[in-house]
Amino acid sequence: MYRAMIVDDEQWVVKNLLDAVEWSRFGFEIVGTETNSPRALQLIKEMNPDLVFIDIRMPEISGLELIKRCNELQLDTLFIVVSGFAEFSYVQKCMNLGALGYCLKPIEEEEIIPLLKKAKDKLDDRSARDVPSLMDWIMEDKQESGERIGRLLTNAGMDPARGLRAISGLDVEDAELLRPFRQLKLSAGSGKVLYVAEETAPDSIHTHLLAYREKFRGIGISGLVHETAQLREAIEDAELAAFQYFIAGVPTLCMANVNSSKGFGDFKQLTISLQQQNMSELLALYDQYAEWFRTGAYQMKHVFYLYNTVMSTIIQSQRVEEDLLAKYWLVDYERLIERYTDVDDLIRDLKRMSGAYLGGLYHQGQIRSDSFSAVIDYVNRNFHQNISLQMLADEFYMNRNYISQLFIKHVSQSFTDYLAELRVRHACELLRGSNLPVHRVGERAGYPDAYYFSKIFKKMIGKTPREYRAASDAMQKEQRAGTVSRND
């Protein structure tokens, strides 16, 4: 629901507006009425409503002056003017100040409905533009970004002081699971939802979502936060908890375990067994790890650590230069679930890789290159599509681990890092050479998930897409200015 106010010094006009239409039917709720214009101005500043119906002629502060002052405060509020027949010159001035429309007293339903639809369309469009930017503001962690996030929360009727949670969902069938709660739905891409929602009572969101277990693969709920600066960490906690289905093997609703102190010491013996090439002990360890994960004692970060420990031990034994070693590691959970269906699938693959390693099949001299040119050409032409190692394996009738080794051998990068580099390079070109919104740039580069795109882009470039575009625009202006100066 968008939040609306009615401001008129005549009580009968206020009542007329209240009764003229079923507000909720058009996506609005009346959050306040006021007949005194100075109090109305203060109330608008405090509540920052989405829409205000305002009388032009009021004592002390006119409707025209009130709109001016709200514009000076840079509020996002839309205004619809209420007027009499003799005040059309005032109406024109209000429209010049950005008022959305006007209606004449007494107000009739057929007159107000088109204005409400127009206001809702404008607010919906604004929300669609704001959401990708909101993710960038959360990523940037700057003071002005925090202020902007605070205003958006206020517009949604949410107060961090009352407690907020981040909710991340994977493969969600019903994207409106959180209808009963005040919320901001963030851009998250196909098959994934991301919210910031206000908690109404201890664990009320968790209790509500328990009834929807058949409508998602995994949902993670962050701990309670009370400041906008905590939202980025809350989103990361929620996303980590959402991946718990990967360990459980069934649809899972999981509260983020922010106080978990479980470290990685239990996995130390794995490196020793690999280095000692003790296959029987390795197999026993993998079975032990699988059992630990089944108990729920470990999280996705432990799965991540397990995978990277095996890969780094294998690759280091090949005497690969240290500055190239990082290219073999997975850098985020999304890539892990692209590669494996669940933790059991991953452990089976680690067993196969360990066996191949101990059998000498991972020596770089044995990797053939005769099929790689076709693979790399396919990736170069289709990087913007939904592409994975398994898809390449199916396309070229090759083992996906073998294809992975071909990338490491011939381009000194893992497949996932090579693909990310292609996509981010293309995104940079689009950010410099077009006016496409950031989330559209991500989609064209192969990242339909706006948040994931921003995260990967910042990890590789050191700036968010918005920061990169701003820096590029500034550089181009300087270059044009220098060209003009030299011509003069």
mmCIF file of N, CA, C and O in Angstrom, residues 214-304:
data_model
loop_
_atom_site.group_PDB
_atom_site.id
_atom_site.type_symbol
_atom_site.label_atom_id
_atom_site.label_comp_id
_atom_site.label_asym_id
_atom_site.label_seq_id
_atom_site.Cartn_x
_atom_site.Cartn_y
_atom_site.Cartn_z
ATOM 1 N N GLU A 214 6.221 -25.474 0.855
ATOM 2 C CA GLU A 214 6.174 -26.106 -0.463
ATOM 3 C C GLU A 214 6.351 -25.105 -1.599
ATOM 4 O O GLU A 214 6.309 -25.475 -2.762
ATOM 5 N N LYS A 215 6.557 -23.826 -1.263
ATOM 6 C CA LYS A 215 6.616 -22.785 -2.287
ATOM 7 C C LYS A 215 8.013 -22.206 -2.484
ATOM 8 O O LYS A 215 8.170 -21.172 -3.111
ATOM 9 N N PHE A 216 9.044 -22.848 -1.950
ATOM 10 C CA PHE A 216 10.402 -22.362 -2.153
ATOM 11 C C PHE A 216 11.395 -23.502 -1.960
ATOM 12 O O PHE A 216 11.082 -24.523 -1.349
ATOM 13 N N ARG A 217 12.615 -23.304 -2.483
ATOM 14 C CA ARG A 217 13.680 -24.265 -2.240
ATOM 15 C C ARG A 217 14.434 -23.906 -0.957
ATOM 16 O O ARG A 217 14.740 -24.759 -0.149
ATOM 17 N N GLY A 218 14.747 -22.643 -0.808
ATOM 18 C CA GLY A 218 15.444 -22.214 0.400
ATOM 19 C C GLY A 218 15.132 -20.771 0.729
ATOM 20 O O GLY A 218 15.103 -19.923 -0.171
ATOM 21 N N ILE A 219 14.869 -20.481 2.006
ATOM 22 C CA ILE A 219 14.686 -19.104 2.463
ATOM 23 C C ILE A 219 15.558 -18.884 3.696
ATOM 24 O O ILE A 219 15.583 -19.713 4.609
ATOM 25 N N GLY A 220 16.286 -17.776 3.694
ATOM 26 C CA GLY A 220 17.109 -17.396 4.831
ATOM 27 C C GLY A 220 16.612 -16.102 5.433
ATOM 28 O O GLY A 220 16.218 -15.178 4.714
ATOM 29 N N ILE A 221 16.600 -16.032 6.751
ATOM 30 C CA ILE A 221 16.135 -14.844 7.472
ATOM 31 C C ILE A 221 17.273 -14.346 8.348
ATOM 32 O O ILE A 221 17.841 -15.109 9.137
ATOM 33 N N SER A 222 17.606 -13.067 8.224
ATOM 34 C CA SER A 222 18.717 -12.510 8.995
ATOM 35 C C SER A 222 18.311 -12.270 10.443
ATOM 36 O O SER A 222 17.137 -12.339 10.810
ATOM 37 N N GLY A 223 19.317 -11.963 11.256
ATOM 38 C CA GLY A 223 19.030 -11.497 12.600
ATOM 39 C C GLY A 223 18.384 -10.117 12.552
ATOM 40 O O GLY A 223 18.329 -9.476 11.495
ATOM 41 N N LEU A 224 17.889 -9.652 13.681
ATOM 42 C CA LEU A 224 17.206 -8.364 13.763
ATOM 43 C C LEU A 224 18.228 -7.225 13.735
ATOM 44 O O LEU A 224 19.230 -7.275 14.456
ATOM 45 N N VAL A 225 18.007 -6.216 12.889
ATOM 46 C CA VAL A 225 18.883 -5.044 12.842
ATOM 47 C C VAL A 225 18.059 -3.782 13.078
ATOM 48 O O VAL A 225 16.857 -3.751 12.806
ATOM 49 N N HIS A 226 18.712 -2.746 13.582
ATOM 50 C CA HIS A 226 18.018 -1.503 13.929
ATOM 51 C C HIS A 226 18.648 -0.270 13.282
ATOM 52 O O HIS A 226 18.278 0.858 13.600
ATOM 53 N N GLU A 227 19.604 -0.474 12.369
ATOM 54 C CA GLU A 227 20.249 0.640 11.675
ATOM 55 C C GLU A 227 20.424 0.280 10.206
ATOM 56 O O GLU A 227 20.688 -0.872 9.866
ATOM 57 N N THR A 228 20.277 1.289 9.329
ATOM 58 C CA THR A 228 20.425 1.040 7.891
ATOM 59 C C THR A 228 21.828 0.564 7.554
ATOM 60 O O THR A 228 22.020 -0.195 6.605
ATOM 61 N N ALA A 229 22.833 0.976 8.338
ATOM 62 C CA ALA A 229 24.211 0.567 8.075
ATOM 63 C C ALA A 229 24.406 -0.939 8.258
ATOM 64 O O ALA A 229 25.390 -1.504 7.780
ATOM 65 N N GLN A 230 23.466 -1.585 8.953
ATOM 66 C CA GLN A 230 23.582 -3.021 9.198
ATOM 67 C C GLN A 230 22.927 -3.867 8.103
ATOM 68 O O GLN A 230 23.010 -5.097 8.142
ATOM 69 N N LEU A 231 22.272 -3.205 7.130
ATOM 70 C CA LEU A 231 21.490 -3.958 6.147
ATOM 71 C C LEU A 231 22.352 -4.816 5.235
ATOM 72 O O LEU A 231 21.958 -5.932 4.870
ATOM 73 N N ARG A 232 23.520 -4.316 4.836
ATOM 74 C CA ARG A 232 24.357 -5.106 3.923
ATOM 75 C C ARG A 232 24.750 -6.432 4.573
ATOM 76 O O ARG A 232 24.642 -7.490 3.955
ATOM 77 N N GLU A 233 25.186 -6.366 5.832
ATOM 78 C CA GLU A 233 25.562 -7.592 6.529
ATOM 79 C C GLU A 233 24.346 -8.496 6.734
ATOM 80 O O GLU A 233 24.449 -9.721 6.637
ATOM 81 N N ALA A 234 23.169 -7.881 7.000
ATOM 82 C CA ALA A 234 21.954 -8.681 7.189
ATOM 83 C C ALA A 234 21.585 -9.414 5.906
ATOM 84 O O ALA A 234 21.175 -10.585 5.945
ATOM 85 N N ILE A 235 21.727 -8.754 4.758
ATOM 86 C CA ILE A 235 21.426 -9.395 3.473
ATOM 87 C C ILE A 235 22.383 -10.560 3.225
ATOM 88 O O ILE A 235 21.983 -11.639 2.785
ATOM 89 N N GLU A 236 23.666 -10.355 3.528
ATOM 90 C CA GLU A 236 24.641 -11.429 3.346
ATOM 91 C C GLU A 236 24.324 -12.617 4.261
ATOM 92 O O GLU A 236 24.420 -13.779 3.844
ATOM 93 N N ASP A 237 23.915 -12.322 5.506
ATOM 94 C CA ASP A 237 23.544 -13.403 6.431
ATOM 95 C C ASP A 237 22.331 -14.173 5.918
ATOM 96 O O ASP A 237 22.282 -15.407 5.986
ATOM 97 N N ALA A 238 21.335 -13.431 5.414
ATOM 98 C CA ALA A 238 20.121 -14.079 4.907
ATOM 99 C C ALA A 238 20.427 -14.942 3.691
ATOM 100 O O ALA A 238 19.894 -16.053 3.545
ATOM 101 N N GLU A 239 21.275 -14.438 2.791
ATOM 102 C CA GLU A 239 21.624 -15.212 1.600
ATOM 103 C C GLU A 239 22.369 -16.489 1.978
ATOM 104 O O GLU A 239 22.123 -17.555 1.404
ATOM 105 N N LEU A 240 23.275 -16.391 2.943
ATOM 106 C CA LEU A 240 24.002 -17.572 3.404
ATOM 107 C C LEU A 240 23.034 -18.604 3.984
ATOM 108 O O LEU A 240 23.116 -19.797 3.695
ATOM 109 N N ALA A 241 22.074 -18.130 4.795
ATOM 110 C CA ALA A 241 21.095 -19.040 5.404
ATOM 111 C C ALA A 241 20.194 -19.672 4.351
ATOM 112 O O ALA A 241 19.780 -20.829 4.489
ATOM 113 N N ALA A 242 19.889 -18.943 3.279
ATOM 114 C CA ALA A 242 19.015 -19.487 2.227
ATOM 115 C C ALA A 242 19.645 -20.695 1.544
ATOM 116 O O ALA A 242 18.948 -21.591 1.068
ATOM 117 N N PHE A 243 20.977 -20.731 1.498
ATOM 118 C CA PHE A 243 21.675 -21.842 0.849
ATOM 119 C C PHE A 243 21.703 -23.102 1.699
ATOM 120 O O PHE A 243 22.248 -24.124 1.266
ATOM 121 N N GLN A 244 21.118 -23.066 2.886
ATOM 122 C CA GLN A 244 21.159 -24.237 3.755
ATOM 123 C C GLN A 244 20.453 -25.438 3.116
ATOM 124 O O GLN A 244 20.735 -26.589 3.454
ATOM 125 N N TYR A 245 19.552 -25.174 2.161
ATOM 126 C CA TYR A 245 18.890 -26.289 1.454
ATOM 127 C C TYR A 245 19.926 -27.154 0.742
ATOM 128 O O TYR A 245 19.731 -28.361 0.555
ATOM 129 N N PHE A 246 21.048 -26.542 0.308
ATOM 130 C CA PHE A 246 22.096 -27.264 -0.400
ATOM 131 C C PHE A 246 22.686 -28.352 0.493
ATOM 132 O O PHE A 246 23.082 -29.422 0.023
ATOM 133 N N ILE A 247 22.703 -28.080 1.798
ATOM 134 C CA ILE A 247 23.225 -29.050 2.763
ATOM 135 C C ILE A 247 22.141 -30.044 3.173
ATOM 136 O O ILE A 247 22.370 -31.249 3.244
ATOM 137 N N ALA A 248 20.933 -29.514 3.422
ATOM 138 C CA ALA A 248 19.847 -30.377 3.903
ATOM 139 C C ALA A 248 19.334 -31.323 2.824
ATOM 140 O O ALA A 248 18.857 -32.426 3.128
ATOM 141 N N GLY A 249 19.401 -30.892 1.564
ATOM 142 C CA GLY A 249 18.894 -31.721 0.472
ATOM 143 C C GLY A 249 17.391 -31.645 0.309
ATOM 144 O O GLY A 249 16.812 -32.358 -0.513
ATOM 145 N N VAL A 250 16.725 -30.787 1.093
ATOM 146 C CA VAL A 250 15.268 -30.594 1.026
ATOM 147 C C VAL A 250 14.991 -29.099 1.181
ATOM 148 O O VAL A 250 15.845 -28.349 1.679
ATOM 149 N N PRO A 251 13.789 -28.628 0.763
ATOM 150 C CA PRO A 251 13.444 -27.220 0.978
ATOM 151 C C PRO A 251 13.615 -26.823 2.447
ATOM 152 O O PRO A 251 13.198 -27.549 3.346
ATOM 153 N N THR A 252 14.251 -25.670 2.668
ATOM 154 C CA THR A 252 14.659 -25.305 4.023
ATOM 155 C C THR A 252 14.353 -23.839 4.320
ATOM 156 O O THR A 252 14.620 -22.963 3.492
ATOM 157 N N LEU A 253 13.799 -23.599 5.493
ATOM 158 C CA LEU A 253 13.617 -22.250 6.041
ATOM 159 C C LEU A 253 14.594 -22.120 7.197
ATOM 160 O O LEU A 253 14.525 -22.867 8.166
ATOM 161 N N CYS A 254 15.517 -21.165 7.091
ATOM 162 C CA CYS A 254 16.624 -21.132 8.053
ATOM 163 C C CYS A 254 16.860 -19.721 8.577
ATOM 164 O O CYS A 254 16.977 -18.768 7.796
ATOM 165 N N MET A 255 16.915 -19.586 9.894
ATOM 166 C CA MET A 255 17.319 -18.338 10.527
ATOM 167 C C MET A 255 18.848 -18.266 10.493
ATOM 168 O O MET A 255 19.532 -19.248 10.764
ATOM 169 N N ALA A 256 19.386 -17.084 10.169
ATOM 170 C CA ALA A 256 20.838 -16.919 10.133
ATOM 171 C C ALA A 256 21.425 -17.151 11.514
ATOM 172 O O ALA A 256 20.946 -16.591 12.505
ATOM 173 N N ASN A 257 22.446 -17.974 11.566
ATOM 174 C CA ASN A 257 23.106 -18.281 12.837
ATOM 175 C C ASN A 257 24.268 -17.319 13.025
ATOM 176 O O ASN A 257 25.438 -17.667 12.824
ATOM 177 N N VAL A 258 23.944 -16.066 13.400
ATOM 178 C CA VAL A 258 24.954 -15.009 13.469
ATOM 179 C C VAL A 258 25.939 -15.229 14.602
ATOM 180 O O VAL A 258 27.019 -14.652 14.610
ATOM 181 N N ASN A 259 25.582 -16.056 15.582
ATOM 182 C CA ASN A 259 26.477 -16.290 16.723
ATOM 183 C C ASN A 259 27.273 -17.589 16.594
ATOM 184 O O ASN A 259 27.911 -18.024 17.548
ATOM 185 N N SER A 260 27.197 -18.202 15.423
ATOM 186 C CA SER A 260 27.893 -19.479 15.234
ATOM 187 C C SER A 260 29.408 -19.286 15.340
ATOM 188 O O SER A 260 29.978 -18.421 14.691
ATOM 189 N N SER A 261 30.034 -20.078 16.193
ATOM 190 C CA SER A 261 31.484 -19.984 16.368
ATOM 191 C C SER A 261 32.184 -21.206 15.786
ATOM 192 O O SER A 261 33.364 -21.422 16.022
ATOM 193 N N LYS A 262 31.443 -22.033 15.057
ATOM 194 C CA LYS A 262 32.009 -23.254 14.494
ATOM 195 C C LYS A 262 33.052 -22.883 13.442
ATOM 196 O O LYS A 262 32.743 -22.243 12.431
ATOM 197 N N GLY A 263 34.296 -23.251 13.677
ATOM 198 C CA GLY A 263 35.360 -22.892 12.756
ATOM 199 C C GLY A 263 35.617 -23.965 11.724
ATOM 200 O O GLY A 263 34.738 -24.766 11.398
ATOM 201 N N PHE A 264 36.861 -23.995 11.231
ATOM 202 C CA PHE A 264 37.208 -24.906 10.148
ATOM 203 C C PHE A 264 38.252 -25.940 10.581
ATOM 204 O O PHE A 264 38.809 -26.648 9.747
ATOM 205 N N GLY A 265 38.512 -26.010 11.881
ATOM 206 C CA GLY A 265 39.543 -26.919 12.374
ATOM 207 C C GLY A 265 39.265 -28.378 12.071
ATOM 208 O O GLY A 265 40.202 -29.176 11.915
ATOM 209 N N ASP A 266 37.986 -28.744 11.965
ATOM 210 C CA ASP A 266 37.634 -30.132 11.706
ATOM 211 C C ASP A 266 38.098 -30.612 10.335
ATOM 212 O O ASP A 266 38.085 -31.817 10.062
ATOM 213 N N PHE A 267 38.485 -29.662 9.461
ATOM 214 C CA PHE A 267 38.861 -30.033 8.099
ATOM 215 C C PHE A 267 40.385 -30.051 7.893
ATOM 216 O O PHE A 267 40.842 -30.272 6.776
ATOM 217 N N LYS A 268 41.144 -29.829 8.968
ATOM 218 C CA LYS A 268 42.605 -29.751 8.820
ATOM 219 C C LYS A 268 43.209 -31.067 8.337
ATOM 220 O O LYS A 268 44.155 -31.087 7.547
ATOM 221 N N GLN A 269 42.673 -32.188 8.818
ATOM 222 C CA GLN A 269 43.246 -33.488 8.473
ATOM 223 C C GLN A 269 43.144 -33.767 6.977
ATOM 224 O O GLN A 269 43.947 -34.539 6.422
ATOM 225 N N LEU A 270 42.185 -33.119 6.313
ATOM 226 C CA LEU A 270 41.994 -33.335 4.875
ATOM 227 C C LEU A 270 43.254 -32.967 4.100
ATOM 228 O O LEU A 270 43.705 -33.725 3.231
ATOM 229 N N THR A 271 43.822 -31.807 4.384
ATOM 230 C CA THR A 271 45.029 -31.365 3.678
ATOM 231 C C THR A 271 46.179 -32.343 3.903
ATOM 232 O O THR A 271 46.915 -32.694 2.965
ATOM 233 N N ILE A 272 46.319 -32.807 5.153
ATOM 234 C CA ILE A 272 47.400 -33.749 5.482
ATOM 235 C C ILE A 272 47.231 -35.046 4.689
ATOM 236 O O ILE A 272 48.192 -35.578 4.110
ATOM 237 N N SER A 273 46.013 -35.559 4.629
ATOM 238 C CA SER A 273 45.761 -36.822 3.912
ATOM 239 C C SER A 273 46.012 -36.675 2.423
ATOM 240 O O SER A 273 46.516 -37.598 1.771
ATOM 241 N N LEU A 274 45.664 -35.519 1.861
ATOM 242 C CA LEU A 274 45.935 -35.278 0.445
ATOM 243 C C LEU A 274 47.437 -35.232 0.185
ATOM 244 O O LEU A 274 47.933 -35.819 -0.781
ATOM 245 N N GLN A 275 48.148 -34.510 1.042
ATOM 246 C CA GLN A 275 49.594 -34.391 0.857
ATOM 247 C C GLN A 275 50.295 -35.745 1.037
ATOM 248 O O GLN A 275 51.287 -36.028 0.363
ATOM 249 N N GLN A 276 49.775 -36.575 1.937
ATOM 250 C CA GLN A 276 50.349 -37.901 2.172
ATOM 251 C C GLN A 276 49.841 -38.940 1.171
ATOM 252 O O GLN A 276 50.286 -40.090 1.180
ATOM 253 N N GLN A 277 48.877 -38.503 0.315
ATOM 254 C CA GLN A 277 48.305 -39.368 -0.717
ATOM 255 C C GLN A 277 47.731 -40.647 -0.109
ATOM 256 O O GLN A 277 47.901 -41.751 -0.627
ATOM 257 N N ASN A 278 47.014 -40.462 0.995
ATOM 258 C CA ASN A 278 46.393 -41.584 1.705
ATOM 259 C C ASN A 278 44.923 -41.669 1.290
ATOM 260 O O ASN A 278 44.047 -41.047 1.884
ATOM 261 N N MET A 279 44.648 -42.453 0.249
ATOM 262 C CA MET A 279 43.312 -42.489 -0.328
ATOM 263 C C MET A 279 42.283 -43.097 0.624
ATOM 264 O O MET A 279 41.144 -42.625 0.697
ATOM 265 N N SER A 280 42.628 -44.149 1.339
ATOM 266 C CA SER A 280 41.658 -44.772 2.238
ATOM 267 C C SER A 280 41.239 -43.804 3.341
ATOM 268 O O SER A 280 40.057 -43.728 3.705
ATOM 269 N N GLU A 281 42.214 -43.036 3.847
ATOM 270 C CA GLU A 281 41.869 -42.048 4.877
ATOM 271 C C GLU A 281 41.032 -40.919 4.285
ATOM 272 O O GLU A 281 40.102 -40.418 4.932
ATOM 273 N N LEU A 282 41.352 -40.518 3.051
ATOM 274 C CA LEU A 282 40.572 -39.470 2.377
ATOM 275 C C LEU A 282 39.108 -39.872 2.249
ATOM 276 O O LEU A 282 38.202 -39.097 2.544
ATOM 277 N N LEU A 283 38.870 -41.102 1.785
ATOM 278 C CA LEU A 283 37.492 -41.567 1.615
ATOM 279 C C LEU A 283 36.757 -41.600 2.947
ATOM 280 O O LEU A 283 35.578 -41.225 3.032
ATOM 281 N N ALA A 284 37.449 -42.014 4.014
ATOM 282 C CA ALA A 284 36.833 -42.036 5.345
ATOM 283 C C ALA A 284 36.502 -40.622 5.809
ATOM 284 O O ALA A 284 35.446 -40.377 6.406
ATOM 285 N N LEU A 285 37.405 -39.669 5.510
ATOM 286 C CA LEU A 285 37.160 -38.271 5.891
ATOM 287 C C LEU A 285 35.952 -37.703 5.145
ATOM 288 O O LEU A 285 35.103 -37.031 5.735
ATOM 289 N N TYR A 286 35.871 -37.963 3.835
ATOM 290 C CA TYR A 286 34.740 -37.459 3.060
ATOM 291 C C TYR A 286 33.422 -38.006 3.597
ATOM 292 O O TYR A 286 32.416 -37.282 3.680
ATOM 293 N N ASP A 287 33.401 -39.277 3.957
ATOM 294 C CA ASP A 287 32.186 -39.858 4.530
ATOM 295 C C ASP A 287 31.848 -39.191 5.874
ATOM 296 O O ASP A 287 30.678 -38.952 6.183
ATOM 297 N N GLN A 288 32.899 -38.888 6.663
ATOM 298 C CA GLN A 288 32.683 -38.226 7.944
ATOM 299 C C GLN A 288 32.111 -36.831 7.732
ATOM 300 O O GLN A 288 31.176 -36.414 8.427
ATOM 301 N N TYR A 289 32.652 -36.103 6.740
ATOM 302 C CA TYR A 289 32.150 -34.754 6.461
ATOM 303 C C TYR A 289 30.683 -34.806 6.025
ATOM 304 O O TYR A 289 29.865 -33.967 6.436
ATOM 305 N N ALA A 290 30.355 -35.776 5.189
ATOM 306 C CA ALA A 290 28.966 -35.911 4.733
ATOM 307 C C ALA A 290 28.029 -36.105 5.917
ATOM 308 O O ALA A 290 26.939 -35.530 5.972
ATOM 309 N N GLU A 291 28.452 -36.892 6.889
ATOM 310 C CA GLU A 291 27.641 -37.123 8.084
ATOM 311 C C GLU A 291 27.515 -35.853 8.911
ATOM 312 O O GLU A 291 26.439 -35.533 9.427
ATOM 313 N N TRP A 292 28.599 -35.097 9.046
ATOM 314 C CA TRP A 292 28.541 -33.840 9.789
ATOM 315 C C TRP A 292 27.526 -32.885 9.161
ATOM 316 O O TRP A 292 26.746 -32.242 9.854
ATOM 317 N N PHE A 293 27.566 -32.793 7.834
ATOM 318 C CA PHE A 293 26.644 -31.878 7.166
ATOM 319 C C PHE A 293 25.194 -32.317 7.366
ATOM 320 O O PHE A 293 24.309 -31.479 7.520
ATOM 321 N N ARG A 294 24.952 -33.624 7.384
ATOM 322 C CA ARG A 294 23.582 -34.114 7.584
ATOM 323 C C ARG A 294 23.032 -33.723 8.948
ATOM 324 O O ARG A 294 21.831 -33.565 9.121
ATOM 325 N N THR A 295 23.898 -33.574 9.951
ATOM 326 C CA THR A 295 23.433 -33.215 11.297
ATOM 327 C C THR A 295 23.011 -31.754 11.400
ATOM 328 O O THR A 295 22.385 -31.364 12.386
ATOM 329 N N GLY A 296 23.363 -30.935 10.405
ATOM 330 C CA GLY A 296 23.009 -29.514 10.434
ATOM 331 C C GLY A 296 23.962 -28.660 11.240
ATOM 332 O O GLY A 296 23.699 -27.480 11.479
ATOM 333 N N ALA A 297 25.094 -29.252 11.666
ATOM 334 C CA ALA A 297 26.041 -28.501 12.496
ATOM 335 C C ALA A 297 26.883 -27.519 11.689
ATOM 336 O O ALA A 297 27.489 -26.610 12.255
ATOM 337 N N TYR A 298 26.908 -27.689 10.377
ATOM 338 C CA TYR A 298 27.767 -26.869 9.536
ATOM 339 C C TYR A 298 26.948 -26.095 8.507
ATOM 340 O O TYR A 298 25.847 -26.493 8.144
ATOM 341 N N GLN A 299 27.529 -25.003 8.036
ATOM 342 C CA GLN A 299 26.836 -24.094 7.129
ATOM 343 C C GLN A 299 27.486 -24.121 5.748
ATOM 344 O O GLN A 299 28.477 -24.812 5.510
ATOM 345 N N MET A 300 26.909 -23.292 4.865
ATOM 346 C CA MET A 300 27.414 -23.231 3.500
ATOM 347 C C MET A 300 28.877 -22.775 3.458
ATOM 348 O O MET A 300 29.644 -23.200 2.594
ATOM 349 N N LYS A 301 29.278 -21.938 4.390
ATOM 350 C CA LYS A 301 30.663 -21.467 4.386
ATOM 351 C C LYS A 301 31.633 -22.644 4.618
ATOM 352 O O LYS A 301 32.769 -22.632 4.142
ATOM 353 N N HIS A 302 31.177 -23.670 5.343
ATOM 354 C CA HIS A 302 32.013 -24.846 5.562
ATOM 355 C C HIS A 302 32.112 -25.698 4.283
ATOM 356 O O HIS A 302 33.166 -26.272 4.001
ATOM 357 N N VAL A 303 31.001 -25.776 3.534
ATOM 358 C CA VAL A 303 31.039 -26.458 2.234
ATOM 359 C C VAL A 303 32.041 -25.747 1.321
ATOM 360 O O VAL A 303 32.871 -26.378 0.643
ATOM 361 N N PHE A 304 31.956 -24.451 1.302
ATOM 362 C CA PHE A 304 32.819 -23.598 0.492
ATOM 363 C C PHE A 304 34.291 -23.829 0.848
ATOM 364 O O PHE A 304 35.154 -23.997 -0.015
#
